[in-house]
Coordinates of C-alpha atoms in Angstrom, one line a residue:
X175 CA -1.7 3.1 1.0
X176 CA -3.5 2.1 -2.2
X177 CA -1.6 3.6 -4.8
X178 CA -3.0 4.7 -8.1
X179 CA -2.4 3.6 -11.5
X180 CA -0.4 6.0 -13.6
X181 CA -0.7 7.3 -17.6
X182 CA 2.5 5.7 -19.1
X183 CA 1.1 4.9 -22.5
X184 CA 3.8 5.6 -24.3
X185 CA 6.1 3.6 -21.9
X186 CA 3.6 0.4 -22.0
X187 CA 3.5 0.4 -25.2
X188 CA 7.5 0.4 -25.8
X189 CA 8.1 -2.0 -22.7
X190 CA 5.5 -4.4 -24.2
X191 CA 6.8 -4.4 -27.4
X192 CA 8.1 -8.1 -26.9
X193 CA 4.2 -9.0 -26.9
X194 CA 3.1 -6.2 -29.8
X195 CA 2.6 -8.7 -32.5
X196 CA 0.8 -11.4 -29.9
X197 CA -2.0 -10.0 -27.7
X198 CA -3.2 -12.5 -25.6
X199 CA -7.0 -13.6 -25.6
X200 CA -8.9 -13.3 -22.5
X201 CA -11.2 -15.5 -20.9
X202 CA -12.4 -14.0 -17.2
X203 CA -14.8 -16.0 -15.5
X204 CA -16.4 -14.3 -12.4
X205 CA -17.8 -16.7 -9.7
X206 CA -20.9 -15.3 -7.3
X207 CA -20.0 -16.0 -3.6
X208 CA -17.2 -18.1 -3.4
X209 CA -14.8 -18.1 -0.8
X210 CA -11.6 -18.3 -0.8
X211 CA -10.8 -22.0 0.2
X212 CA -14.2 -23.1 -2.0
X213 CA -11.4 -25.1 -4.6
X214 CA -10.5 -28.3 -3.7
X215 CA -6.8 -27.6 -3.6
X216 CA -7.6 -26.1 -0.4
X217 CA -10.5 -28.0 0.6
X218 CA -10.1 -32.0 -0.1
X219 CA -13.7 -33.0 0.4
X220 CA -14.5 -30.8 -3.2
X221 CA -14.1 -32.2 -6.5
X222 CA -13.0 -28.9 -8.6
X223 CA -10.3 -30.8 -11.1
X224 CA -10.9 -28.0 -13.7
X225 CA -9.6 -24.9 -10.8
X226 CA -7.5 -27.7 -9.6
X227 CA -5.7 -27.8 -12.9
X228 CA -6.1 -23.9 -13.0
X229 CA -3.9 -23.3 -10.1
X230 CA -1.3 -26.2 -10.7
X231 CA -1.2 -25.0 -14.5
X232 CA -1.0 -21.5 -13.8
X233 CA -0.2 -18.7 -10.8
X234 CA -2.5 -19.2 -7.7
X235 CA -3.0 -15.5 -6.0
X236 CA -2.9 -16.7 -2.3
X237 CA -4.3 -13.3 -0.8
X238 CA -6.5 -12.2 -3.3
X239 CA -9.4 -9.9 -1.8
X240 CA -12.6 -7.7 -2.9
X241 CA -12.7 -4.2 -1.5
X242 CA -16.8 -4.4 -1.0
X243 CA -17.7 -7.8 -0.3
X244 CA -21.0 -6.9 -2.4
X245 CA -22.1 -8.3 -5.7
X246 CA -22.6 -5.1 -7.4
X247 CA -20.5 -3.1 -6.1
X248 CA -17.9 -5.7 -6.2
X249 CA -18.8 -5.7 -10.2
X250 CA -18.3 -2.2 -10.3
X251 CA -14.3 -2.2 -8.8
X252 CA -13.9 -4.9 -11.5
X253 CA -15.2 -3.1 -14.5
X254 CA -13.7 0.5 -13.6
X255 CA -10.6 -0.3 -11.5
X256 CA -12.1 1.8 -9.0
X257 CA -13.4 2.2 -5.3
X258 CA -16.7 1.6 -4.1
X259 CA -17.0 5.5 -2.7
X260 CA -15.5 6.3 -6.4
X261 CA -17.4 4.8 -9.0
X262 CA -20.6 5.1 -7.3
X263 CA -22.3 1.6 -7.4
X264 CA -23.2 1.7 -3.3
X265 CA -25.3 -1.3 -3.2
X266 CA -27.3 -3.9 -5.1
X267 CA -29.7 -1.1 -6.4
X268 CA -28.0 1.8 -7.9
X269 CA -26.9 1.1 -11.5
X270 CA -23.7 2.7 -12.9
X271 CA -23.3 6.0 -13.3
X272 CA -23.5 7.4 -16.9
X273 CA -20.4 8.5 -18.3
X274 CA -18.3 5.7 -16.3
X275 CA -15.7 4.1 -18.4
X276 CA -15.4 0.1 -18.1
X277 CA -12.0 -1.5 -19.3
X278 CA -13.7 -3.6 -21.9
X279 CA -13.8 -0.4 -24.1
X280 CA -10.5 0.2 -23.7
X281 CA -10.0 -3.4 -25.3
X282 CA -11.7 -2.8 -28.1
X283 CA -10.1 0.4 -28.7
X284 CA -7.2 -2.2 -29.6
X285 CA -9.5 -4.0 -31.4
X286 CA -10.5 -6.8 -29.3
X287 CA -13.8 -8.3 -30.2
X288 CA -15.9 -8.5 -26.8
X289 CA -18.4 -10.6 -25.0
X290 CA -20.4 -10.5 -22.0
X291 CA -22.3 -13.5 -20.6
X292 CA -24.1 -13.7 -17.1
X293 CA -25.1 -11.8 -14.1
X294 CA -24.3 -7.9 -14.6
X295 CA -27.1 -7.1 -11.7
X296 CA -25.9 -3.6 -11.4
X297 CA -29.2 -1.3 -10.9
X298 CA -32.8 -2.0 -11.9
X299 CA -34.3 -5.5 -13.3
X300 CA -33.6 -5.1 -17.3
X301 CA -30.3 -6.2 -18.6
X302 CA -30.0 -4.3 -21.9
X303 CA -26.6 -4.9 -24.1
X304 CA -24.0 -2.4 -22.8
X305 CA -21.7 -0.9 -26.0
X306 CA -18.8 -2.3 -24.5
X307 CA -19.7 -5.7 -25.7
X308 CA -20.2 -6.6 -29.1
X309 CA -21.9 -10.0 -27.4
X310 CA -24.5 -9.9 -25.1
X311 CA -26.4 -12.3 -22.7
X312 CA -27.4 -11.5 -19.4
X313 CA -30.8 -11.5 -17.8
X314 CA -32.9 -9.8 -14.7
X315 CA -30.9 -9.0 -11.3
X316 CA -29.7 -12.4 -9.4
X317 CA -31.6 -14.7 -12.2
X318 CA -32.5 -18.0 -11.6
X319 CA -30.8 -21.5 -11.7
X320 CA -33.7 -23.1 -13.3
X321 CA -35.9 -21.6 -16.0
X322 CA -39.1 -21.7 -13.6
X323 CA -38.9 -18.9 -11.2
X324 CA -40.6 -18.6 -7.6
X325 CA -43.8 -16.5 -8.9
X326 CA -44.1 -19.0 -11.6
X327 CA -42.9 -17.4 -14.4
X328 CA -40.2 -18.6 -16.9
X329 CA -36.8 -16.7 -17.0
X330 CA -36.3 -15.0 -19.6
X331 CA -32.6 -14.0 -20.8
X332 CA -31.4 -10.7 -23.3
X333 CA -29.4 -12.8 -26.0
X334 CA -28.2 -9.8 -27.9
X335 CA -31.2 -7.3 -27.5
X336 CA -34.0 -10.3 -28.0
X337 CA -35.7 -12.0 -25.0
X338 CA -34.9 -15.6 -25.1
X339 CA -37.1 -18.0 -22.4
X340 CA -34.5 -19.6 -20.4
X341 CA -34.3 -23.5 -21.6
X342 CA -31.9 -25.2 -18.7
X343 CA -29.7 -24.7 -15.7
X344 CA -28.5 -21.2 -16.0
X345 CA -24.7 -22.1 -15.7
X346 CA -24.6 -25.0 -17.8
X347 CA -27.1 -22.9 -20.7
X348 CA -24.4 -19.9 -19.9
X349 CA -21.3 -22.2 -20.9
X350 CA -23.0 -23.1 -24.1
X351 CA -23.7 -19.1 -24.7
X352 CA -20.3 -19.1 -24.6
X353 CA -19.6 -21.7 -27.1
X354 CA -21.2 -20.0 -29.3
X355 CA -19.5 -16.9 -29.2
X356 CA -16.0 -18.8 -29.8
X357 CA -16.8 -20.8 -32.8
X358 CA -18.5 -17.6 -34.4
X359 CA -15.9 -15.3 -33.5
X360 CA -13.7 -13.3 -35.9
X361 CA -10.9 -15.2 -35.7
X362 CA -8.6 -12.2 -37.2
X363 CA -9.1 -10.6 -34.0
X364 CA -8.2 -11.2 -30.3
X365 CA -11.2 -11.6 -28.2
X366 CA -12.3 -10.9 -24.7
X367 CA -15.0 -13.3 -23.2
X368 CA -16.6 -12.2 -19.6
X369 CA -18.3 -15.0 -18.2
X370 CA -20.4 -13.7 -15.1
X371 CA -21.8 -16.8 -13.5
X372 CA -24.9 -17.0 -11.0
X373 CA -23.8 -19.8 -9.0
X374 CA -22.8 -20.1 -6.5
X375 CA -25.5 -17.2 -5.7
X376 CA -27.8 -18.5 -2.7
X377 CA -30.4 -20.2 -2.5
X378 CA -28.2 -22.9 -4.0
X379 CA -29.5 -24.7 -6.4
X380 CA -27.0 -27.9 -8.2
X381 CA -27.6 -28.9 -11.1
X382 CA -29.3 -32.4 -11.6
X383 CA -26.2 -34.2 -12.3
X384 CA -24.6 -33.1 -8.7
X385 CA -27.9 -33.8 -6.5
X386 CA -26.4 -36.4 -4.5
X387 CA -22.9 -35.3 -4.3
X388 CA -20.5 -34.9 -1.0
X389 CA -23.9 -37.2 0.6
X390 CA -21.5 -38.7 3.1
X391 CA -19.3 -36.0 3.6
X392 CA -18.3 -34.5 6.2
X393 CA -19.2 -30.7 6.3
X394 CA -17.1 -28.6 8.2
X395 CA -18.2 -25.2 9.8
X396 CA -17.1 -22.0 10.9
X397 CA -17.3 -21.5 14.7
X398 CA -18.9 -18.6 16.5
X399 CA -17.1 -16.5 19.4
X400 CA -17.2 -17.4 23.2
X401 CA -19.6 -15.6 25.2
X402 CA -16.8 -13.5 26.9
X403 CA -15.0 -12.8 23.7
X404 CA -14.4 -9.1 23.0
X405 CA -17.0 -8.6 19.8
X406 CA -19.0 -5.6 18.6
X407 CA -22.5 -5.7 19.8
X408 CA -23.7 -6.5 16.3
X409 CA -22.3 -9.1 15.3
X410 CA -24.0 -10.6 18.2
X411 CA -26.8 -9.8 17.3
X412 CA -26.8 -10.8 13.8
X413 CA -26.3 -14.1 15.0
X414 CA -30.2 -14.5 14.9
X415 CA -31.1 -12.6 12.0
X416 CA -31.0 -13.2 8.0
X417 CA -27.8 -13.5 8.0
X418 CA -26.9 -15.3 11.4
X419 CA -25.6 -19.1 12.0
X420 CA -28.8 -19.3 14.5
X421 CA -31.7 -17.9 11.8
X422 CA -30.0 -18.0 8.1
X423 CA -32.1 -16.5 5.6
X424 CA -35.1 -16.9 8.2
X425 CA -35.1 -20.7 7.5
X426 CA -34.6 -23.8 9.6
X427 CA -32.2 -25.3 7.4
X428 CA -29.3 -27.0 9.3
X429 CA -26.1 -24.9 8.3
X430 CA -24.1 -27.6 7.3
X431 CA -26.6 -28.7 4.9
X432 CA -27.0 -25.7 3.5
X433 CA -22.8 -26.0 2.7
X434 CA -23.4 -28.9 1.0
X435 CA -25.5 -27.6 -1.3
X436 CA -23.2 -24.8 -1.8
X437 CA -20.5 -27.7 -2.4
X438 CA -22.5 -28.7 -5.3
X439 CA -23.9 -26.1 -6.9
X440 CA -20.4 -25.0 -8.0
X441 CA -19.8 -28.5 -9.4
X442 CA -21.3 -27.2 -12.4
X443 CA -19.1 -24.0 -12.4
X444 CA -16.0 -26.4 -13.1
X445 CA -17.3 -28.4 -15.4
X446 CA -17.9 -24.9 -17.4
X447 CA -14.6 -24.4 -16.6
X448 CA -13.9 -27.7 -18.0
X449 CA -15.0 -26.8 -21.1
X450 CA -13.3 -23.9 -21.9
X451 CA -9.9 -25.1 -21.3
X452 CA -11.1 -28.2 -23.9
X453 CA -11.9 -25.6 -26.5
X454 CA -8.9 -23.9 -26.0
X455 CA -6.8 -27.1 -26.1
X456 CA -8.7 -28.1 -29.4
X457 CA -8.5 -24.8 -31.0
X458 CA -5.0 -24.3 -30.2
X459 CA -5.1 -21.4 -28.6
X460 CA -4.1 -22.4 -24.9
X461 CA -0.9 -20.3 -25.7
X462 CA -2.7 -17.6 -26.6
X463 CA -5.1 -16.9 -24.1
X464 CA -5.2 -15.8 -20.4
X465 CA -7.5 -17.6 -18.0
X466 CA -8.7 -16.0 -14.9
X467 CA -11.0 -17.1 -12.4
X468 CA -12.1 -15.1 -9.9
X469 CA -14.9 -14.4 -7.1
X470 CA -17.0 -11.7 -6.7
X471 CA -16.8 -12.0 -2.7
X472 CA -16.6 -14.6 0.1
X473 CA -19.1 -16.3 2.3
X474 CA -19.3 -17.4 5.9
X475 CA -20.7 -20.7 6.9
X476 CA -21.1 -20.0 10.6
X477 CA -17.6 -18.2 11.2
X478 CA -18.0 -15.3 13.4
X479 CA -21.6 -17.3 14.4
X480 CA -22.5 -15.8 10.6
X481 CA -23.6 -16.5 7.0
X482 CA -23.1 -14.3 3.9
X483 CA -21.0 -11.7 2.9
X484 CA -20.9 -7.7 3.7
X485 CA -18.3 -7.2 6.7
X486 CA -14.7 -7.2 7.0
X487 CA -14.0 -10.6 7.7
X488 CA -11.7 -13.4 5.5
X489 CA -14.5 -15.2 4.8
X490 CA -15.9 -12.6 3.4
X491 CA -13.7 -10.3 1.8
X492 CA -11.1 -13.2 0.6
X493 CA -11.7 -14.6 -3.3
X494 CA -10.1 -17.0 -5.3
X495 CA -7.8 -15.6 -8.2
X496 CA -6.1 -17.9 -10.3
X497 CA -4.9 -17.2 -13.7
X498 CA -3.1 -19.4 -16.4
X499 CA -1.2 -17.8 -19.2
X500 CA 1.0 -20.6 -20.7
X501 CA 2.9 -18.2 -23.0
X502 CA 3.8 -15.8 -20.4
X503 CA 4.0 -17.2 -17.0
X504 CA 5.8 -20.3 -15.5
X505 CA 3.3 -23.1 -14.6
X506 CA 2.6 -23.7 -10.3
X507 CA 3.5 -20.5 -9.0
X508 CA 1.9 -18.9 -5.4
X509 CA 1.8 -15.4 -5.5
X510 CA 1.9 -13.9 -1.8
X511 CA 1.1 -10.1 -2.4
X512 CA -2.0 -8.2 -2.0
X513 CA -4.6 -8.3 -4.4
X514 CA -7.7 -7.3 -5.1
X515 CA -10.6 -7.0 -7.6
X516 CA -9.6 -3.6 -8.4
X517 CA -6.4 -4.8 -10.1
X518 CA -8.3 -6.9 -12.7
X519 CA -8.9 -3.9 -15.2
X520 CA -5.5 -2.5 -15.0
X521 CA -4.0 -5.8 -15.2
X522 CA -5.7 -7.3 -18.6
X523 CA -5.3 -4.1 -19.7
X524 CA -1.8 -3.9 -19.3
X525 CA -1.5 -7.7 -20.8
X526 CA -3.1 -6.5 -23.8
X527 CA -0.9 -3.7 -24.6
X528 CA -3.2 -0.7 -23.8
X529 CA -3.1 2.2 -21.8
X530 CA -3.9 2.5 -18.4
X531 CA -6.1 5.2 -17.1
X532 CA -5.5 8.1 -14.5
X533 CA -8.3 7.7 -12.3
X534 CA -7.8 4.0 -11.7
X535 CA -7.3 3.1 -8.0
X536 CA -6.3 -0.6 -9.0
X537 CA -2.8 -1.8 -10.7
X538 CA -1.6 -4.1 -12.8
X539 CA 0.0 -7.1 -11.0
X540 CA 0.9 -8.5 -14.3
X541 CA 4.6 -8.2 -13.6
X542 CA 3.9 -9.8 -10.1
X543 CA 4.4 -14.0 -11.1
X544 CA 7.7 -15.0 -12.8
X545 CA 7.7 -14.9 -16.3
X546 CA 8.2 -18.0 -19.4
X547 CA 11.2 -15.9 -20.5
X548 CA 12.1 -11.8 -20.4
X549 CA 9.4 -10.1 -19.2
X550 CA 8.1 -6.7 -20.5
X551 CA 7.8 -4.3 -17.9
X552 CA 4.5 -4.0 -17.2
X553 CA 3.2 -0.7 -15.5
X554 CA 4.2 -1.2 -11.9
X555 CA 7.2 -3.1 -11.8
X556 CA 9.6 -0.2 -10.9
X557 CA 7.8 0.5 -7.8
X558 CA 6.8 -1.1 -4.2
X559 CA 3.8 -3.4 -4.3
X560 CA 1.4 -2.3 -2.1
X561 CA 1.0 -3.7 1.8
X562 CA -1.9 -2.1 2.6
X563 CA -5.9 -2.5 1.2
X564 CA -8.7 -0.5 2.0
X565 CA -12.4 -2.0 2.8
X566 CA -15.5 -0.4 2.2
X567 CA -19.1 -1.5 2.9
X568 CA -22.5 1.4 3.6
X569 CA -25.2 -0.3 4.9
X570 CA -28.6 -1.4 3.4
X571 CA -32.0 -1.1 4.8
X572 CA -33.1 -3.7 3.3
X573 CA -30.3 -5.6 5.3
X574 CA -29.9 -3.7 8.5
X575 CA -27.9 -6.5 10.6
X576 CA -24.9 -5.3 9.2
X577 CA -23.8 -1.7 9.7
X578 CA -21.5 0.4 7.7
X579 CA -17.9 -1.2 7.5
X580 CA -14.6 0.5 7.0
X581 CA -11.7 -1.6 7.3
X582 CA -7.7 -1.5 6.1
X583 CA -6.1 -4.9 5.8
X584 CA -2.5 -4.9 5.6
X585 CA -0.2 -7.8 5.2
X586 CA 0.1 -8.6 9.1
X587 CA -3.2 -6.6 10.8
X588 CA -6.6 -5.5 10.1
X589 CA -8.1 -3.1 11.6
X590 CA -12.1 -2.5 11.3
X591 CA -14.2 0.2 12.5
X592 CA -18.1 0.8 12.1
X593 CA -19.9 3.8 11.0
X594 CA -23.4 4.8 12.6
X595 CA -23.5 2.3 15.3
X596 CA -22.4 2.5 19.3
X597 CA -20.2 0.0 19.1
X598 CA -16.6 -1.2 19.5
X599 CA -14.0 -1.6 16.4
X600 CA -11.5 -4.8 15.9
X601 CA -7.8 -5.0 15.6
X602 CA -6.8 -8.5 14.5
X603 CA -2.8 -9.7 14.2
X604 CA -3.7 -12.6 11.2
X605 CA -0.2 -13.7 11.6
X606 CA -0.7 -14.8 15.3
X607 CA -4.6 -14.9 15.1
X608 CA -5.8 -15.9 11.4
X609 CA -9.2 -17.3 12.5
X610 CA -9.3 -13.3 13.9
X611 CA -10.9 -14.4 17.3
X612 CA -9.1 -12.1 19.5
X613 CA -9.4 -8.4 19.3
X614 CA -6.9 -6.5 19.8
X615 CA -8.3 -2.8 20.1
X616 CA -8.1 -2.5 23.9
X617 CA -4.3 -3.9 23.6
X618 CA -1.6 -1.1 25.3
X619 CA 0.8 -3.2 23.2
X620 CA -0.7 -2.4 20.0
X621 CA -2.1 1.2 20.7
X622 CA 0.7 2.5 18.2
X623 CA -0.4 -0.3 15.7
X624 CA -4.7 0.6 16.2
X625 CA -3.6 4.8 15.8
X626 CA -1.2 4.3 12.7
X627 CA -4.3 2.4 11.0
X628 CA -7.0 4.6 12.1
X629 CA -5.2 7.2 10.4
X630 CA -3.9 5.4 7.0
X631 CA -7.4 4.2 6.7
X632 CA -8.9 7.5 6.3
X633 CA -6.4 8.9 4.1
X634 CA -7.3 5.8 1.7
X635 CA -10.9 6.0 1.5
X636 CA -10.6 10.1 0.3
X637 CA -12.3 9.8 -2.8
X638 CA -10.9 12.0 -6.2
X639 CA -12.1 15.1 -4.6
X640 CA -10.7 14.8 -1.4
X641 CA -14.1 14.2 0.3
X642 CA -15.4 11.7 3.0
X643 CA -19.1 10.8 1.8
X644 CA -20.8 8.0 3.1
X645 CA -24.4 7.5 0.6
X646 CA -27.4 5.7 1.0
X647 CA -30.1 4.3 -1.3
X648 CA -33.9 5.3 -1.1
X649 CA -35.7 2.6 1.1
X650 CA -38.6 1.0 0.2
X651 CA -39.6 -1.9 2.9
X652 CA -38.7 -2.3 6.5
X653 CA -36.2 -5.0 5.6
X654 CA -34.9 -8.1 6.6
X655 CA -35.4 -7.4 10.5
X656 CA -36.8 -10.5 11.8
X657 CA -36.0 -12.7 15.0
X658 CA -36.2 -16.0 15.8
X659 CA -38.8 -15.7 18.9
X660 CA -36.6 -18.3 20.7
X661 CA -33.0 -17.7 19.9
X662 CA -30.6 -15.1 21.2
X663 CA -31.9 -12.0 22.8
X664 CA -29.9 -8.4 22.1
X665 CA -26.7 -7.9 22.8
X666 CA -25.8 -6.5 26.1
X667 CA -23.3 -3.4 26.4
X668 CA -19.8 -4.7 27.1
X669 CA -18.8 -4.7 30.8
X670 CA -15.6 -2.5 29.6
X671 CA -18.1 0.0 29.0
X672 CA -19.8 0.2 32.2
X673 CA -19.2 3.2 34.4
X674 CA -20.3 5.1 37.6
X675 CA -21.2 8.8 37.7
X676 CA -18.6 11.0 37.7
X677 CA -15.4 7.9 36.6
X678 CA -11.7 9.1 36.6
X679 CA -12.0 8.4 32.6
X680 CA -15.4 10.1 31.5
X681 CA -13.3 12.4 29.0
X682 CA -11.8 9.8 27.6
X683 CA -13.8 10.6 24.0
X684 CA -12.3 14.0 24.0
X685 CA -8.6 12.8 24.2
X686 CA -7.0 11.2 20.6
X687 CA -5.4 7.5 21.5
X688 CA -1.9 7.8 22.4
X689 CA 0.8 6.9 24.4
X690 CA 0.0 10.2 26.7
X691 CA -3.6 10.2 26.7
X692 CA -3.9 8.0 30.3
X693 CA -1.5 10.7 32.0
X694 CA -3.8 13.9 30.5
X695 CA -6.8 12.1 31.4
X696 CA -5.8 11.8 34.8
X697 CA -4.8 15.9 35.0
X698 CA -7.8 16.9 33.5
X699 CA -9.9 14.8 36.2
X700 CA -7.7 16.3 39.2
X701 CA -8.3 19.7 37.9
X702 CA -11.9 19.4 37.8
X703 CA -11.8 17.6 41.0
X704 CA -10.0 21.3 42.4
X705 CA -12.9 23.6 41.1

């Protein structure tokens, strides 16, 4: 189960006392949409050097995941070390609560001198400076890559409470934000530097420089499930929607085509990257400073016959997470556990000496990679990592495809089941089945598995009241519901379902699974049969 962080101030404080006098700098650098494998370390076609270096410089997290594969909700877990269904950011539209704490406060509490620079799309259009930040530059909800937007209008970004017209390629122009904010930094204190990137938001969008890159490559593509493959209904039917491998974003674009430009719009993104770790080098401050790069959530490129983000899936669900921290961890290291965005507050908080928060459903892996020499012990390290993440997702009308998603990944299974829809749920073993191809929820041989996760998932998705809630936001359109006219038609029921009147197993939904529920089913039948 997800446990939760604990209050041991006083015992960070004396464990970290090794590090008291030399509080790392943070750089976090937040990518939009990229996938897991989207570095080239895992993919050789990409040229990333800069995450390349990252990884082989630093600790690569090698199961890193998001626990709503959403941009602002994902945000959200970041900033508060919470749950979707606890700190209340349910979809693209609601903002955040008043009253929420973000970790950034906590840092400059310890008197860290913060910046935020990027996409912070959580609720409404405006992008006002937030007092957590002392630095401020973000502008309206996804922005765009290039000043000129669809409508015609220029973008214009909040630089520090004054509208600035956008002047170049929005990651490029955000890196030299940046910049700025390091070379005019008080250098008696440690900083904190959030750099929320657009890219590699679609539609992608490379900069100039990369237009012609990976031309000759060879693009490769996720594949989508036979037609006698044991799938929910929706899924199916997404497959020609928005977000489907058959109509993706209602456009004609061949998939792999649309990968490529994907492939190059994060070009830019390492060259940022690039960059920083120059400015470090020159400054020398490399020792000094923690690096992390992570994503915000996956994307699909025709895996499960879909695009985008939202369900359960790898794909979707699985980031990159890679962190360098010279000082304080040895250099190359694979970390295997589980980890997720929630962990990202607790853990820089816990690197910087401060305390940790009660309400916090995150921890601090900072004790997780080996250490240059003794390592303080960092909240967490006396007890069992956890082998088990929760998944949440509530559905959007403005994106009906995908329904409601509740899923618990543990370090062998997943399970997944969907809220609202008549539909089956998934039981994947990624051990034996990694591409998750074959479900496993009618399985006798893993009935025990599909009950024991049924149950753990529910317990972790209680919020801090003890309640089950699932939210929705007010609707103002009909959506995204169109069909290509000459693609796929609905999904059919699946045969498994089909029944004559008055079937041996018609109670079956009154019965809980288990190993008895086959002999009951067949005494209750016999003793209706008798009346």
């Amino acid at each position: 189960m997800l446990t939760k962080a604990c209050a041991l101030s006083g015992l960070l404080f004396i464990a970290a006392s090794a590090y008291a006098d030399k509080r790392p700098n943070f750089i976090f650098v937040l990518t939009d949409d990229q996938r897991y494998d989207e570095v080239g370390f895992l993919n050789p076609i990409l040229n990333t050097p800069n995450m390349d270096a990252l990884a082989s410089e630093g600790v690569y997290f090698r199961n890193a995941f998001v626990t709503t594969s959403l941009c602002s909700p994902s945000r959200a877990s970041i900033l508060t070390g919470q749950m979707m269904h606890n700190h209340g950011v349910i979809d693209n539209n609601r903002p955040l609560p008043p009253g929420l704490e973000l970790f950034p406060e906590r840092l400059r509490a310890q008197g860290y001198q913060t910046a935020f620079l990027g996409k912070w799309h959580m609720g409404g259009e405006l992008a006002a400076p937030r007092p957590e930040f002392d630095y401020w530059v973000s502008f309206p909800g996804q922005g765009t890559y290039y000043p000129q937007t669809a409508f015609g209008t220029t973008t214009m970004l909040t630089v520090n409470g004054t509208q600035v017209p956008q002047k170049g390629y929005i990651t490029d122009e955000l890196t030299d934000y940046a910049m700025d904010f390091l070379n005019s930094r008080d250098q008696d204190k440690p900083f904190f530097l959030y750099l929320s990137h657009k890219a590699v938001h679609a539609t992608f969008e490379p900069a100039r420089r990369h237009e012609n890159q990976y031309a000759d490559a060879a693009i490769k593509l996720g594949e989508a499930p036979p037609a006698d493959a044991d799938v929910p209904m929706w899924v199916r039917n997404q497959r020609n929607s928005w977000h489907g491998d058959e109509f993706p974003y209602h456009s004609d674009l061949p998939l792999a085509e649309f990968k490529r430009e994907y492939h190059r719009t994060l070009s830019a993104v390492d060259d940022s990257l690039g960059r920083l770790l120059a400015w470090l080098a020159q400054e020398g401050l490399e020792n000094d400073t923690v690096v992390v790069l992570m994503g915000d959530n996956g994307f699909l490129f025709g895996e499960h016959g879909l695009i985008d983000k939202r369900n359960a899936y790898e794909e979707s669900m699985r980031v990159p997470l890679l962190v360098q921290a010279p000082g304080r961890y040895a250099r190359g290291q694979v970390v295997d556990a589980l980890v997720a965005n929630i962990d990202i507050a607790p853990t820089l908080l816990a690197l910087a000496g401060a305390p940790l928060p009660e309400h916090y459903d995150g921890r601090s892996f900072a004790h997780l990679p080996q250490h240059t020499s003794n390592p303080p012990a960092y909240p967490g390290a006396s007890t069992p990592w956890r082998d088990t993440l929760a998944y949440e997702y509530y559905w959007e009308f403005n994106y009906p495809q995908t329904p409601t998603v509740f899923a618990l990944r543990t370090t062998r299974y997943k399970y997944i089941q969907y809220h609202g829809v008549w539909d089956t749920e998934e039981l994947f073993d990624l051990q034996a089945d990694p591409a998750e191809a074959h479900n496993l929820i009618e399985s006798e041989a893993h009935l025990e598995v599909k009950v024991a996760l049924r149950e753990a998932l529910y317990q972790a998705l209680t919020d801090r009241n003890g309640n089950h809630t699932v939210p929705y936001s007010k609707k103002y359109n009909q959506g995204a519901v169109f069909r290509h006219r000459e693609r796929s038609k609905a999904a059919q029921y699946p045969e498994k379902w089909l029944r004559e009147g008055g079937a041996p197993d018609r109670w079956e939904h009154v019965l809980p699974d288990g190993p008895q529920k086959a002999s009951r089913l067949k005494a209750v039948d016999a003793a209706l049969k008798d009346r």
